[in-house]
XYZ file of C-alpha atoms in Angstrom:
698
model
C -8.161 23.334 -40.412
C -9.560 25.653 -37.729
C -11.644 24.569 -34.738
C -13.954 26.915 -32.852
C -15.964 25.873 -29.809
C -19.744 26.215 -30.084
C -19.704 27.530 -26.558
C -17.590 30.601 -27.262
C -19.915 32.681 -29.479
C -19.247 35.912 -27.661
C -15.524 35.266 -27.784
C -15.655 34.507 -31.513
C -17.456 37.716 -32.254
C -14.900 39.685 -30.211
C -11.981 38.023 -31.952
C -13.549 38.467 -35.391
C -14.013 42.180 -34.785
C -10.441 42.404 -33.524
C -9.058 40.653 -36.581
C -10.802 43.075 -38.951
C -9.791 46.190 -37.091
C -13.176 46.603 -35.460
C -15.291 46.188 -38.576
C -17.739 43.405 -39.316
C -16.170 40.175 -40.484
C -17.793 37.112 -42.009
C -14.855 34.866 -41.262
C -15.797 31.741 -39.273
C -12.284 31.400 -37.849
C -11.237 33.983 -35.297
C -8.022 35.832 -36.249
C -5.395 37.158 -33.928
C -4.826 40.864 -34.049
C -2.450 41.892 -36.758
C -1.958 38.281 -37.866
C -3.560 35.914 -40.380
C -3.309 33.015 -37.942
C -6.565 31.523 -36.543
C -6.980 30.610 -32.889
C -7.600 26.864 -32.775
C -9.855 25.822 -29.893
C -11.091 22.245 -29.514
C -14.750 22.373 -28.411
C -15.528 21.054 -24.925
C -18.850 19.249 -24.802
C -20.738 20.164 -21.649
C -22.915 17.460 -20.058
C -26.707 17.582 -20.077
C -27.759 18.169 -16.475
C -31.515 18.043 -17.009
C -33.474 15.540 -14.919
C -34.561 13.422 -17.884
C -30.941 13.098 -19.023
C -29.675 11.772 -15.721
C -29.271 7.997 -15.327
C -31.173 6.402 -12.440
C -29.261 6.859 -9.204
C -28.354 3.488 -7.724
C -25.961 3.265 -4.754
C -22.811 1.507 -5.890
C -24.629 0.912 -9.195
C -21.504 0.493 -11.282
C -19.913 -1.987 -8.872
C -23.195 -3.868 -8.487
C -23.693 -4.200 -12.235
C -20.111 -5.432 -12.686
C -20.639 -7.966 -9.899
C -23.917 -9.289 -11.346
C -22.401 -9.498 -14.828
C -19.491 -11.512 -13.440
C -21.891 -13.916 -11.687
C -23.857 -14.440 -14.896
C -20.661 -15.350 -16.758
C -19.592 -17.954 -14.177
C -19.952 -21.607 -15.124
C -20.414 -24.555 -12.748
C -16.648 -25.155 -12.726
C -16.081 -21.502 -11.863
C -18.440 -21.839 -8.894
C -16.553 -24.890 -7.653
C -13.271 -23.000 -8.018
C -14.672 -20.058 -6.033
C -16.086 -22.129 -3.173
C -13.196 -24.626 -3.090
C -10.043 -23.039 -4.533
C -8.267 -26.408 -4.477
C -10.572 -27.484 -7.316
C -8.689 -25.132 -9.645
C -5.426 -27.062 -9.396
C -7.012 -30.504 -8.941
C -8.699 -30.458 -12.356
C -5.456 -29.419 -14.113
C -3.053 -31.543 -12.076
C -0.289 -33.278 -14.053
C 0.667 -36.325 -12.007
C 3.724 -37.263 -14.026
C 5.132 -33.741 -13.853
C 3.925 -32.267 -10.545
C 3.713 -35.109 -8.021
C 7.441 -35.655 -7.553
C 8.046 -31.921 -7.063
C 5.151 -31.555 -4.610
C 6.309 -34.624 -2.688
C 9.859 -33.312 -2.266
C 8.653 -29.829 -1.324
C 6.145 -31.189 1.198
C 8.738 -33.423 2.871
C 11.278 -30.585 2.980
C 8.857 -28.129 4.606
C 7.596 -30.825 6.992
C 11.130 -31.586 8.206
C 11.612 -27.851 8.741
C 8.247 -27.308 10.436
C 8.405 -29.989 13.153
C 11.176 -28.361 15.222
C 10.031 -24.826 14.372
C 6.477 -25.522 15.513
C 7.630 -26.730 18.924
C 9.984 -23.741 19.255
C 7.279 -21.198 18.436
C 4.848 -22.840 20.856
C 7.400 -22.323 23.626
C 7.707 -18.689 22.529
C 3.928 -18.336 22.868
C 4.125 -19.718 26.405
C 2.480 -23.010 25.394
C 3.667 -26.634 25.675
C 5.567 -27.723 22.509
C 2.814 -30.160 21.522
C 0.469 -27.255 20.728
C 2.872 -26.085 18.055
C 2.443 -29.464 16.359
C -1.337 -29.305 16.812
C -1.338 -25.886 15.154
C 0.625 -27.338 12.240
C -1.730 -30.247 11.643
C -5.409 -29.419 11.027
C -4.906 -25.841 9.713
C -2.569 -27.116 6.983
C -5.142 -29.597 5.679
C -7.932 -27.002 5.809
C -5.852 -24.378 4.059
C -4.935 -26.829 1.277
C -8.675 -27.014 0.489
C -9.802 -23.399 1.059
C -6.559 -21.471 0.445
C -5.892 -19.838 -2.910
C -2.096 -19.914 -2.803
C -0.337 -23.056 -4.012
C 3.033 -22.310 -2.391
C 2.154 -20.553 0.886
C 3.188 -22.620 3.939
C 1.045 -21.810 6.956
C 1.534 -22.707 10.597
C 2.963 -21.105 13.745
C 5.230 -18.091 13.171
C 7.465 -16.136 15.539
C 5.673 -12.769 15.391
C 2.196 -14.185 16.029
C 3.590 -16.374 18.827
C 5.023 -13.271 20.506
C 1.666 -11.494 20.162
C -0.096 -14.479 21.718
C 2.361 -14.609 24.614
C 2.068 -10.869 25.201
C -1.744 -10.880 25.093
C -2.178 -13.866 27.407
C 0.635 -13.071 29.824
C -1.427 -10.397 31.622
C -4.449 -12.694 31.981
C -3.068 -16.080 32.980
C 0.290 -17.645 33.827
C 1.779 -19.901 31.193
C 1.625 -22.844 33.605
C -2.156 -22.574 33.975
C -4.674 -24.451 31.854
C -6.465 -21.141 31.214
C -3.467 -19.950 29.201
C -3.963 -22.802 26.716
C -7.731 -22.264 26.537
C -7.286 -18.573 25.791
C -4.735 -19.306 23.043
C -7.237 -21.629 21.352
C -10.015 -19.037 21.788
C -7.735 -16.444 20.216
C -7.359 -18.653 17.130
C -11.162 -18.812 16.832
C -11.524 -15.021 17.094
C -8.760 -14.435 14.553
C -10.409 -16.871 12.148
C -13.788 -15.163 12.476
C -12.289 -11.721 11.833
C -10.368 -12.979 8.809
C -13.481 -14.614 7.343
C -15.578 -11.465 7.885
C -12.944 -9.250 6.246
C -12.550 -11.701 3.383
C -16.311 -11.978 2.729
C -16.856 -8.209 2.966
C -13.724 -7.583 0.896
C -12.255 -5.263 3.507
C -8.625 -6.189 3.043
C -7.983 -2.792 1.456
C -8.280 -1.151 4.898
C -4.816 -2.381 5.855
C -3.281 -0.572 2.877
C -3.317 2.616 4.931
C -0.580 1.161 7.139
C 2.766 2.036 5.628
C 5.278 -0.694 4.820
C 7.841 1.235 6.854
C 5.565 0.863 9.914
C 5.368 -2.899 9.413
C 9.127 -3.157 8.874
C 9.882 -1.126 12.004
C 7.408 -3.116 14.078
C 8.744 -6.459 12.818
C 12.373 -5.467 13.413
C 11.703 -4.365 16.990
C 9.610 -7.468 17.683
C 12.432 -9.674 16.396
C 14.841 -8.086 18.889
C 12.359 -8.641 21.742
C 11.835 -12.267 20.664
C 15.570 -12.906 20.554
C 16.122 -11.439 24.027
C 13.226 -13.440 25.455
C 14.927 -16.668 24.303
C 18.332 -15.807 25.774
C 17.266 -17.299 29.119
C 17.600 -20.806 27.682
C 21.198 -20.007 26.715
C 22.091 -18.425 30.055
C 20.588 -21.128 32.242
C 18.450 -18.870 34.477
C 15.013 -17.254 34.346
C 14.476 -13.867 32.726
C 11.541 -11.517 33.280
C 8.695 -12.092 30.839
C 8.079 -8.820 29.026
C 7.558 -7.354 25.557
C 9.689 -4.301 26.446
C 13.425 -4.209 26.003
C 14.311 -2.408 29.253
C 12.857 -5.007 31.693
C 14.404 -7.804 29.631
C 17.884 -6.265 29.676
C 17.637 -5.409 33.386
C 16.587 -8.977 34.192
C 19.419 -10.459 32.120
C 21.984 -8.255 33.877
C 20.527 -8.872 37.347
C 20.806 -12.655 37.005
C 24.329 -12.715 35.586
C 25.663 -14.429 38.727
C 23.528 -17.507 37.892
C 25.091 -17.946 34.450
C 25.795 -21.564 33.383
C 28.256 -22.575 30.678
C 26.799 -25.892 29.359
C 23.504 -24.519 27.929
C 25.328 -21.448 26.612
C 27.913 -23.529 24.735
C 25.348 -25.959 23.361
C 22.929 -23.227 22.311
C 25.682 -21.156 20.713
C 27.036 -24.175 18.813
C 23.594 -25.053 17.459
C 22.898 -21.415 16.557
C 26.161 -21.134 14.600
C 25.365 -24.357 12.737
C 21.872 -23.107 11.901
C 23.142 -19.785 10.589
C 25.890 -21.360 8.483
C 23.522 -23.908 6.936
C 20.926 -21.205 6.241
C 23.372 -18.877 4.503
C 25.001 -21.661 2.484
C 21.566 -22.881 1.404
C 20.643 -19.370 0.258
C 23.928 -18.753 -1.529
C 24.141 -21.988 -3.527
C 21.086 -23.346 -5.262
C 22.412 -26.906 -5.403
C 22.737 -26.842 -1.584
C 19.385 -25.204 -0.816
C 18.242 -28.344 1.015
C 20.640 -27.313 3.831
C 18.398 -24.358 4.616
C 15.380 -26.578 5.186
C 17.366 -29.231 7.043
C 19.005 -26.741 9.425
C 16.333 -26.827 12.212
C 16.168 -30.626 12.170
C 19.978 -30.815 12.265
C 20.041 -28.590 15.346
C 17.381 -30.706 17.068
C 19.134 -33.994 16.268
C 22.505 -32.669 17.445
C 21.088 -31.264 20.687
C 19.040 -34.390 21.413
C 22.041 -36.638 20.789
C 24.249 -34.658 23.181
C 21.524 -34.598 25.836
C 20.822 -38.335 25.444
C 24.487 -39.376 25.594
C 25.961 -37.018 28.214
C 22.910 -36.169 30.365
C 24.199 -32.705 31.410
C 22.173 -31.727 34.501
C 22.285 -27.979 33.845
C 20.585 -28.293 30.425
C 16.789 -28.314 30.694
C 14.845 -30.631 28.380
C 11.379 -30.385 26.820
C 10.047 -33.287 28.855
C 7.087 -35.551 28.265
C 4.944 -34.782 25.215
C 1.484 -36.365 24.751
C 1.298 -38.886 21.931
C -1.519 -38.951 19.384
C -3.570 -36.662 17.185
C -5.522 -33.699 18.612
C -9.140 -34.352 19.588
C -12.173 -32.227 18.765
C -13.132 -29.697 21.433
C -15.092 -26.455 21.374
C -13.887 -23.467 23.436
C -15.639 -23.776 26.789
C -15.774 -20.116 27.814
C -15.913 -16.763 26.054
C -15.477 -14.651 29.191
C -12.194 -13.148 27.952
C -13.231 -12.730 24.297
C -13.671 -8.962 24.629
C -10.188 -8.625 26.129
C -8.646 -10.618 23.288
C -10.328 -8.692 20.451
C -7.541 -6.060 20.048
C -4.904 -8.783 19.749
C -7.173 -10.671 17.327
C -7.403 -7.581 15.147
C -3.630 -7.100 15.288
C -2.939 -10.713 14.296
C -5.483 -10.354 11.463
C -3.605 -7.284 10.277
C -0.333 -9.217 10.323
C -2.025 -11.983 8.296
C -3.177 -9.501 5.668
C 0.092 -7.641 5.395
C 2.477 -10.578 5.563
C 0.642 -13.743 4.500
C -1.473 -12.237 1.744
C 1.507 -10.210 0.548
C 3.670 -13.339 0.370
C 0.885 -15.293 -1.340
C 0.386 -12.626 -4.022
C 4.128 -12.423 -4.687
C 4.361 -16.224 -5.063
C 1.290 -16.276 -7.318
C 2.812 -13.635 -9.597
C 6.105 -15.528 -9.695
C 4.344 -18.799 -10.614
C 1.949 -17.124 -13.050
C -1.491 -17.728 -11.633
C -4.147 -15.363 -10.313
C -4.867 -14.919 -6.621
C -7.649 -12.911 -5.000
C -6.455 -11.408 -1.712
C -9.918 -11.458 -0.126
C -10.403 -15.122 -1.021
C -6.972 -15.845 0.438
C -7.911 -14.051 3.649
C -11.102 -16.112 3.875
C -9.073 -19.328 3.452
C -6.770 -18.320 6.312
C -9.835 -17.582 8.454
C -11.407 -20.994 7.838
C -8.068 -22.661 8.656
C -7.909 -20.832 12.009
C -11.557 -21.518 12.887
C -11.365 -25.254 12.221
C -7.878 -25.411 13.738
C -9.182 -23.910 16.994
C -11.594 -26.841 17.256
C -8.540 -29.123 17.392
C -6.425 -27.239 19.968
C -4.534 -24.967 17.558
C -3.432 -21.438 18.412
C -3.397 -18.681 15.703
C -1.527 -19.574 12.518
C -0.623 -17.637 9.418
C 1.730 -17.804 6.451
C 5.433 -18.209 7.157
C 7.866 -16.278 4.991
C 10.803 -18.646 5.504
C 8.867 -21.884 4.988
C 6.976 -20.439 2.004
C 10.300 -19.450 0.443
C 11.650 -22.977 0.971
C 8.439 -24.447 -0.449
C 8.724 -22.287 -3.555
C 12.450 -22.953 -3.973
C 11.696 -26.691 -3.748
C 9.452 -26.116 -6.803
C 6.110 -26.895 -5.166
C 3.422 -26.681 -7.843
C 0.139 -27.108 -5.966
C -1.469 -27.364 -2.543
C -0.633 -31.070 -2.496
C 2.728 -30.138 -1.003
C 0.842 -28.728 2.002
C -1.108 -31.982 2.394
C 2.169 -33.918 2.443
C 3.548 -31.542 5.081
C 0.420 -32.181 7.164
C 0.929 -35.950 6.849
C 4.489 -35.604 8.179
C 3.199 -33.607 11.163
C 0.572 -36.295 11.778
C 3.189 -39.047 11.686
C 5.320 -37.073 14.145
C 2.366 -36.796 16.530
C 1.657 -40.506 16.261
C 5.146 -41.982 16.423
C 7.918 -39.478 17.326
C 6.694 -37.700 20.446
C 8.509 -40.113 22.826
C 11.801 -38.980 21.292
C 10.934 -35.297 21.590
C 11.170 -35.328 25.390
C 14.998 -35.359 25.126
C 15.157 -32.133 23.052
C 17.121 -29.429 24.939
C 15.322 -26.146 25.508
C 18.383 -24.259 24.274
C 18.134 -26.063 20.910
C 14.558 -24.821 20.450
C 15.663 -21.329 21.497
C 18.462 -21.412 18.924
C 15.928 -22.247 16.203
C 13.767 -19.261 17.205
C 16.725 -16.852 17.338
C 17.974 -18.078 13.959
C 14.526 -17.582 12.431
C 13.963 -14.048 13.775
C 17.482 -12.822 13.019
C 16.412 -12.283 9.430
C 13.460 -10.161 10.540
C 15.688 -7.342 11.803
C 15.464 -5.319 8.602
C 18.337 -2.847 8.946
C 18.762 -2.844 5.163
C 15.262 -1.397 4.880
C 16.172 1.364 7.335
C 19.261 2.294 5.273
C 17.195 2.252 2.084
C 14.520 4.493 3.602
C 17.165 6.939 4.837
C 18.492 7.280 1.292
C 15.139 7.394 -0.484
C 12.505 8.931 1.799
C 13.263 10.623 5.128
C 9.578 10.650 6.050
C 9.295 6.869 5.780
C 12.554 6.532 7.702
C 11.006 8.660 10.458
C 8.004 6.312 10.521
C 10.312 3.292 10.729
C 12.291 4.839 13.581
C 9.230 5.931 15.567
C 7.530 2.537 15.245
C 10.593 0.453 16.115
C 11.546 2.700 19.057
C 8.081 2.752 20.610
C 7.717 -1.008 20.126
C 11.042 -1.655 21.850
C 10.529 0.646 24.823
C 6.747 0.780 25.306
C 5.511 -2.615 24.143
C 3.944 -4.160 21.087
C 0.435 -2.685 21.375
C 1.632 0.876 21.913
C 4.236 0.485 19.173
C 1.600 -0.627 16.675
C -0.864 2.099 17.699
C 1.761 4.833 17.477
C 3.061 3.552 14.135
C -0.423 3.236 12.634
C -1.372 6.639 14.067
C 1.615 8.355 12.467
C 1.036 6.447 9.228
C -2.574 7.632 9.042
C -1.501 11.144 10.039
C 0.898 11.258 7.089
C -1.835 9.974 4.752
C -4.270 12.628 5.996
C -1.613 15.335 5.747
C -0.836 14.376 2.149
C -4.538 14.397 1.303
C -5.246 17.704 3.045
C -2.132 19.376 1.562
C -2.034 18.155 -2.042
C 0.670 18.941 -4.544
C -0.153 21.989 -6.636
C 2.066 23.067 -9.525
C 2.375 26.280 -11.491
C 2.686 25.339 -15.146
C 4.788 26.928 -17.862
C 5.128 26.261 -21.554
C 8.040 24.220 -22.853
C 9.794 26.114 -25.669
C 8.776 25.054 -29.160
C 5.823 22.965 -27.965
C 2.233 23.302 -26.768
C 3.077 21.265 -23.666
C 2.751 22.812 -20.200
C 4.755 21.447 -17.299
C 5.728 22.299 -13.720
C 8.066 25.299 -13.836
C 10.015 23.991 -10.830
C 10.686 20.682 -12.554
C 11.369 22.277 -15.951
C 13.202 25.604 -15.421
C 13.226 26.269 -19.166
C 9.418 26.473 -19.219
C 8.097 30.021 -19.401
C 4.880 31.673 -18.256
C 2.828 34.503 -19.744
C 2.373 37.930 -18.214
C -1.022 38.308 -16.615
C -1.791 34.557 -16.736
C -1.313 31.945 -14.009
C -1.717 28.263 -14.937
C -2.178 25.957 -11.954
C -2.466 22.158 -11.875
C -4.070 20.434 -8.858
C -2.688 16.899 -8.468
C -5.356 15.322 -6.254
C -9.098 15.032 -5.700
C -10.663 18.249 -4.370
C -12.823 17.840 -1.280
C -13.751 19.535 1.967
C -10.457 18.721 3.736
C -8.117 20.287 1.184
C -10.108 23.057 -0.508
C -8.937 25.697 1.996
C -5.296 24.762 1.345
C -5.903 24.907 -2.420
C -7.508 28.356 -2.175
C -4.580 29.660 -0.107
C -2.060 28.353 -2.631
C -3.958 29.891 -5.550
C -3.817 33.290 -3.850
C -0.068 32.875 -3.282
C 0.618 31.879 -6.881
C -0.818 35.160 -8.153
C 2.434 36.823 -7.068
C 4.826 33.852 -6.852
C 5.278 33.450 -10.622
C 6.896 36.857 -11.077
C 10.386 35.463 -10.519
C 10.104 33.046 -13.457
C 10.711 33.768 -17.141
C 7.613 35.379 -18.663
C 6.447 36.269 -22.165
C 3.726 38.482 -23.590
C 2.637 42.097 -23.213
C 3.608 43.931 -20.059
C 0.670 44.079 -17.628
C 0.220 45.399 -14.155
C -0.982 42.209 -12.470
C -2.669 38.839 -12.930
C -5.911 38.891 -14.922
C -6.387 35.191 -15.738
C -6.150 32.064 -13.555
C -6.324 28.786 -15.486
C -6.910 25.634 -13.403
C -5.750 22.400 -15.064
C -8.088 19.722 -13.652
C -7.066 16.572 -15.548
C -5.438 15.000 -12.433
C -8.557 15.756 -10.332
C -10.455 12.453 -10.032
C -13.217 13.686 -7.704
C -14.734 16.901 -6.416
C -17.341 17.111 -3.670
C -20.084 19.641 -2.962
C -18.050 21.514 -0.342
C -15.230 22.018 -2.831
C -17.651 23.212 -5.529
C -19.120 25.813 -3.172
C -15.610 26.946 -2.236
C -14.697 27.290 -5.917
C -17.807 29.405 -6.432
C -16.671 31.674 -3.606
C -13.207 31.819 -5.152
C -14.722 32.800 -8.496
C -16.722 35.604 -6.861
C -13.555 36.775 -5.116
C -11.682 36.766 -8.426
C -14.545 38.593 -10.128
C -14.470 41.327 -7.487
C -10.748 41.729 -8.149
C -11.264 41.636 -11.949
C -9.619 38.243 -12.454
C -11.139 35.751 -14.885
C -11.180 32.042 -13.917
C -10.774 29.361 -16.604
C -11.105 25.573 -16.229
C -9.160 23.068 -18.352
C -9.884 19.413 -19.050
C -12.107 18.225 -16.173
C -12.912 14.517 -16.364
C -16.456 13.248 -16.918
C -17.470 12.868 -13.256
C -15.879 16.135 -12.152
C -17.407 17.965 -15.105
C -20.875 16.572 -14.299
C -20.593 17.621 -10.637
C -19.537 21.140 -11.637
C -22.325 21.381 -14.209
C -25.038 20.217 -11.791
C -23.881 22.762 -9.231
C -24.457 25.615 -11.684
C -20.805 26.601 -11.772
C -20.555 26.217 -15.559
C -23.177 28.936 -16.078
C -21.669 31.026 -13.283
C -18.174 31.102 -14.792
C -19.395 30.972 -18.393
C -19.270 28.077 -20.825
C -16.712 29.948 -22.917
C -14.192 29.602 -20.083
C -14.074 25.779 -20.075
C -11.469 24.191 -22.347
C -10.222 20.785 -23.477
C -6.560 21.769 -23.339
C -4.478 24.172 -21.312
C -3.079 25.509 -24.586
C -6.588 26.420 -25.771
C -7.191 28.410 -22.610
C -3.841 30.171 -22.961
C -4.559 31.075 -26.610
C -7.886 32.642 -25.710
C -6.408 34.573 -22.780
C -3.525 35.817 -24.928
C -5.995 36.891 -27.610
C -7.810 39.024 -25.074
C -4.494 40.544 -23.995
C -3.395 41.201 -27.570
C -6.746 42.675 -28.609
C -6.720 45.007 -25.635
C -3.275 46.315 -26.594
C -3.765 46.656 -30.377
C -7.392 47.919 -30.468
C -7.480 50.953 -28.199
C -10.819 52.142 -29.564
C -12.432 48.777 -28.963
C -14.511 48.490 -25.852
C -12.536 46.460 -23.399
C -13.973 43.978 -20.885
C -13.823 45.479 -17.415
C -11.236 43.020 -16.142
C -8.753 44.014 -18.876
C -8.646 47.737 -18.100
C -5.553 47.294 -15.986
C -3.292 46.329 -18.922
C -0.652 48.773 -20.005
C -1.513 50.984 -22.959
C 1.901 50.915 -24.565
C 1.360 47.439 -26.001
C 4.958 46.561 -25.248
C 5.973 42.896 -25.346
C 9.049 40.920 -24.544
C 8.641 39.013 -27.810
C 8.382 40.402 -31.308
C 5.069 38.876 -32.409
C 2.018 36.956 -31.297
C 2.982 34.073 -33.561
C 6.278 33.736 -31.747
C 4.439 33.705 -28.450
C 2.172 30.899 -29.626
C 4.825 28.661 -31.145
C 7.687 29.427 -28.828
C 9.908 29.964 -31.899
C 11.831 32.918 -30.479
C 13.046 31.088 -27.393
C 13.746 27.945 -29.419
C 15.841 29.915 -31.898
C 17.772 31.493 -29.033
C 18.433 28.026 -27.579
C 19.642 26.711 -30.948
C 21.954 29.710 -31.478
C 23.299 29.247 -27.960
C 23.916 25.566 -28.675
C 25.808 26.360 -31.875
C 28.038 28.755 -29.991
C-alpha cells in the first residue's frame, strides 16, 4: 500500500513525470526513476492557524483546568487529608498491628534524640536546654501537619552550624540576644518554608546539583568536627566557620592541652562509633545504633559524678519544666538573618524533603513535596513561639525510625512525650553531663557526613560533577559557609545555563538494513547520503541557544564528509533535514533565526526540510508563517520520508537529463555515478547488509 502526502502535489507530479520518462502518467503513486518501487510518504497534517480555529488563550490554562478538575473530584475526607495530613493515617490506623511498632520506634528515637538535641544546641552556641525545647513542640506540630510518617525532625548538626555562623557576627553566645535571634531565625525559616510550600516553589532548588550539596555538607562536617575538638583538648578554640583559623587556634593553644577530657572524649567517641557500625551491620543489633548517644552520656555522667575530675567541664544547671509561650520581641535583625533563613530553607528542601520522599517510596505511600515543606514551615513557626531554634529532618534519626518499623506519625508523638518527660523530670541529672561527651556525640554524628565515597564515584562517572564537588567543598572550607554555598550554586547554575545554551546536536546516519537513523558517532556503522545532511537537535530551541545551533548546522555541512556515504556523487550539500522530535519548545526568537537560516540556505541553493515536530512546536512554526515560507511539501512525519524524497530528487536529476531541474539541483554531477548499484539498494540498505553478512561468514 502506497502513501502520498496531500501536501506534496508538486513533488508528486515531478516524481510521476520522472517515473514515466518525462511523459504524462496517471499513476497515483510516485515511482522512482528506473524502478517500479513507489516512494512511501506518511502525510503530515498541518495545524489550522486561522483565528477561529485557535482555542481561547488563557494564561496557565491547562494547569488551571487540571487544578479545578482535581478540586471538583475531592471529597470531604480528601479535604481533611489535605489540610491535616495526619488524618490520612488516623482513619486507617490498625491498633493491633501498628501501635507496638510505633511505640518501640518512638521510644528508640526519643532515647537517641535527648543527648543529640543538647549536643546540637551547644554547637549552635545555645544552652543545651534549647535543644530539648526545639525537640518538643515542633515534633508534635509536625506529627499533625507533616506528610511523612517516618521522618524524624528536630535539631541537626548542619543547621546548628548555620545558626552559630549567622549569629556569631551579631551577638556573643553568652548574651541573651543570641538566644532571641536563634528563635527569630526559626520563625523566618518557617515563614519561608510555608510560602514556598503554598506557592509550590520547591522545584527552584532542583537547579542546585547534588554534587554541590554533597561537597558543602562534607566541608561543613569537617568544620563542625574541628569546632568540637576544644572540648577534647581542654582549652578554648577560635570560633570560626573557616578551617584555617580553627587549625591555627588549635595549634597555638597546644601548650594548654589536658589529658582527662581528651581520654574521656576519645573513649566515648570510640564506643559511639563501634555501637553505630555494629548496629548498621547486624539487623538484630540495630538497637545499639539508637542507644549509642545515651550510652555515651550515661558513661560520661557516671565518671564525672563518681570521680569529679576538675579539668573536665560539665553542662551545669539546666532549667526544669516545659517551654512557655513567647512571641519574638524584636525584628530589628530580621533583614540580616534572611540570607541564612533562605539557606536553611534550601537545606530543608534538599535534605528533609528528599529523605521524606525516599521513605514514602520505600513504605509505599504518596507524599507531596510542597505539602511536606509546608508542614516543616508550620512546625518551625509554632516551635519559635515556644523557644525553639530552626529544626528540620534528621537523616540518622529518620533512618533509625524507619529501621524500627515506624508505621505512622504516632511514633513522632511518642518521641515528643519522651522529650517532655525529660524536661519535666530529668534536667537535674543533666547538669553532670561532661561537655566532651556531648562533643563526642556531635563528632560521631557528622563523621558520616564526610562523603568521600561520593567524590570517588563522581571522579569515575562525571568529571564535571567532581569539579563542582571539589570547588564547593574547597571554598566552604577556606572561605566560609556562605561563600561556599554561593560559589557552588553559582557554578551549578553556570553549568545548567551552559548545557542549555550549548545543546547536544547529532548528525544522523541510517543503520544498515533498517529505516532507523541514529547518531553516526554513537553508531559508526550508520551511513549518510551524498548531498544530504540529517541533524537532530536534542533540546528546546530558544533565544539563548539558536546562535549555537546555527553555527553547528553550518559546520555539519562539511563535517560529514569523513563518514561512510551512499548515493550519487555530488559536489556539495543540497539538502539539510532537521529532526525535531526531541524539541519540546521553540520560541519566537528561534523561529525568526530559523527563517534567516532558511533564506541563507536558499541563497546558497540548499533546501531545508523539517521532520516530526511535536504539536506545540508545529503550531508555533505554522503561526509564524514558516510552513508557507519553506513549503508544506518539505515537512515530514519521519526522517526516512524526508530522505526518500531528497534521494528521489537526486536520482531524477541524474537519470532525466532533459527534465527541467530545480535550481538548487544544478550542482549535481552529470555522470549519474553512484557508490551503490541501485536506488532500491540505497533505500533498503541491502547492499551494505549483504556485505556485512558475507564478512561475518568469512
